[in-house]
Amino acid sequence: MNVAIIVFSPSGNTLKVANMLKKHLEMKNIEVQIVNITGNESIFSTHSLQQFLQTHVAEHDVLCIGSPVYAHHLQYYVKDVMTSLPAAENGWGKFAIPFVTYGGTTSGIALEEAGKLLKKSGRIVVAGMKICASHRMTRAFLDEEYNAGKPGDEVLPVIEELAQRIEMLKSQKNAIDHSEALTYQTRTFFIKANVIFREKLWHKYMYPRVLLDQKQCTQCGKCVRNCSVQHFEKHDDGTILTKETPACIHCFNCVAGCPVKALSLSGDIEKAKEFMGKKIQQPKENPLSAVYPIGVMA
Ligand SMILES: Cc1cc2nc3c(=O)[nH]c(=O)nc-3n(C[C@H](O)[C@H](O)[C@H](O)COP(=O)(O)O)c2cc1C
């Protein structure tokens, strides 16, 4: 049995989970291919997503797709992947499993969105997984990153559970679609996520902007390499500039990685700190990490 894992992971947490899952599946003699689309030039610069998927994703029985939760939603590039998937035939497996990592404030409606999109693509959504991780945005403006160091060993039982459910598919020709089990938030929450937390608007108007100070910049190109969506480009004269598209998705890898601090945040940082401060005080999701539907392996 073969599993393909497509993953978008601007700051590494979702990729870490993909690798954990790969390890647990390989222990069960299941072959795994990880296709990491983060920062991929042919996707983010030339927009040939479908062609990329056709040529890079090997034959598989089960397709897993991993994404971070951004502003309560499935990251929008991952939505694009899900809507661009070839039909579940000719080597593209009929079983699908979305998984998300989130920063411990809320996993939002990301898994629900993923479940609906994968079902719409003609696949059977056999399970979904959410994993509580470090909140990568908070590293940009809180003194300490929230949930730093996560995910770690505490999520291994959840990963193992998903690996076991995938292993069970070996003997199941007609597994049941469980996409509805990924709707675990209330309808009020769903409406709030769609009305207030509109991801692209948050990127445009709410999150602190990233500013590049040309005087400080040594043109080392680290931000170009670190950017998860090819938002930066280096010109022939060495100058580094930002592009209008793809727009910045505020993963803040560039700011965190700039060796000379030529990149900084602008905007109302105090307001952002206050907002995040409140978010991390809110009651936590229970369970923090899980495989849906819950309780199947019990
Ligand atoms: C722009 C942005 C928005 C985020 N929104 C949320 C959110 O709504 N809820 C949450 O719990 N975490 C949120 N996070 C935290 C990420 O979901 C979390 O750090 C995730 O593990 C990052 O995955 P990655 O390391 O694979 O990029 C956000 C992070 C960023 C950068």
Short mmCIF file of C-alpha atoms and ligand atoms in Angstrom, two decimals, residues 8-15 68-73 101-107 133-137 203 207 249-252, ligand 1:
data_model
loop_
_atom_site.label_atom_id
_atom_site.label_comp_id
_atom_site.label_asym_id
_atom_site.label_seq_id
_atom_site.Cartn_x
_atom_site.Cartn_y
_atom_site.Cartn_z
CA PHE A 8 2.36 23.02 2.85
CA SER A 9 4.31 24.12 5.89
CA PRO A 10 5.58 27.71 5.91
CA SER A 11 7.31 27.36 9.26
CA GLY A 12 7.89 23.64 9.64
CA ASN A 13 5.27 22.32 12.09
CA THR A 14 3.05 20.64 9.52
CA LEU A 15 6.07 19.14 7.78
CA PRO A 68 -1.50 25.00 8.89
CA VAL A 69 -4.59 26.75 10.25
CA TYR A 70 -4.49 30.44 9.36
CA ALA A 71 -7.13 32.75 10.82
CA HIS A 72 -9.48 29.84 11.61
CA HIS A 73 -9.23 28.49 8.04
CA THR A 101 -1.59 21.93 12.69
CA TYR A 102 -2.72 24.94 14.68
CA GLY A 103 -1.19 27.17 17.30
CA GLY A 104 -3.35 26.16 20.25
CA THR A 105 -5.81 29.03 20.01
CA THR A 106 -8.27 27.35 17.63
CA SER A 107 -8.16 24.82 14.83
CA ALA A 133 1.55 22.98 17.66
CA SER A 134 3.52 26.11 18.42
CA HIS A 135 1.85 29.33 17.30
CA ARG A 136 4.36 30.48 14.69
CA MET A 137 2.87 33.93 14.35
CA HIS A 203 -3.52 39.32 5.47
CA TYR A 207 -1.68 41.42 10.38
CA ILE A 249 1.05 35.21 3.95
CA HIS A 250 2.60 36.47 7.19
CA CYS A 251 4.44 33.32 8.19
CA PHE A 252 7.25 35.69 9.33
C1 LIG B 1 -0.90 34.07 9.57
C2 LIG B 1 -1.10 33.05 10.65
C3 LIG B 1 -2.39 32.81 11.12
C4 LIG B 1 -2.59 31.85 12.12
N1 LIG B 1 -3.86 31.61 12.58
C5 LIG B 1 -4.06 30.69 13.57
C6 LIG B 1 -5.37 30.42 14.09
O1 LIG B 1 -6.39 30.95 13.62
N2 LIG B 1 -5.47 29.55 15.11
C7 LIG B 1 -4.37 28.92 15.66
O2 LIG B 1 -4.52 28.18 16.63
N3 LIG B 1 -3.14 29.12 15.14
C8 LIG B 1 -2.96 29.97 14.12
N4 LIG B 1 -1.71 30.17 13.60
C9 LIG B 1 -0.62 29.30 14.05
C10 LIG B 1 -0.36 28.18 13.05
O3 LIG B 1 -1.56 27.52 12.69
C11 LIG B 1 0.60 27.14 13.61
O4 LIG B 1 1.75 27.76 14.11
C12 LIG B 1 0.95 26.08 12.58
O5 LIG B 1 1.46 24.95 13.23
C13 LIG B 1 1.97 26.59 11.58
O6 LIG B 1 2.27 25.54 10.68
P1 LIG B 1 3.63 25.50 9.85
O7 LIG B 1 4.77 25.56 10.84
O8 LIG B 1 3.57 24.19 9.16
O9 LIG B 1 3.62 26.65 8.94
C14 LIG B 1 -1.48 31.12 12.63
C15 LIG B 1 -0.20 31.39 12.15
C16 LIG B 1 0.00 32.33 11.18
C17 LIG B 1 1.40 32.57 10.69
#
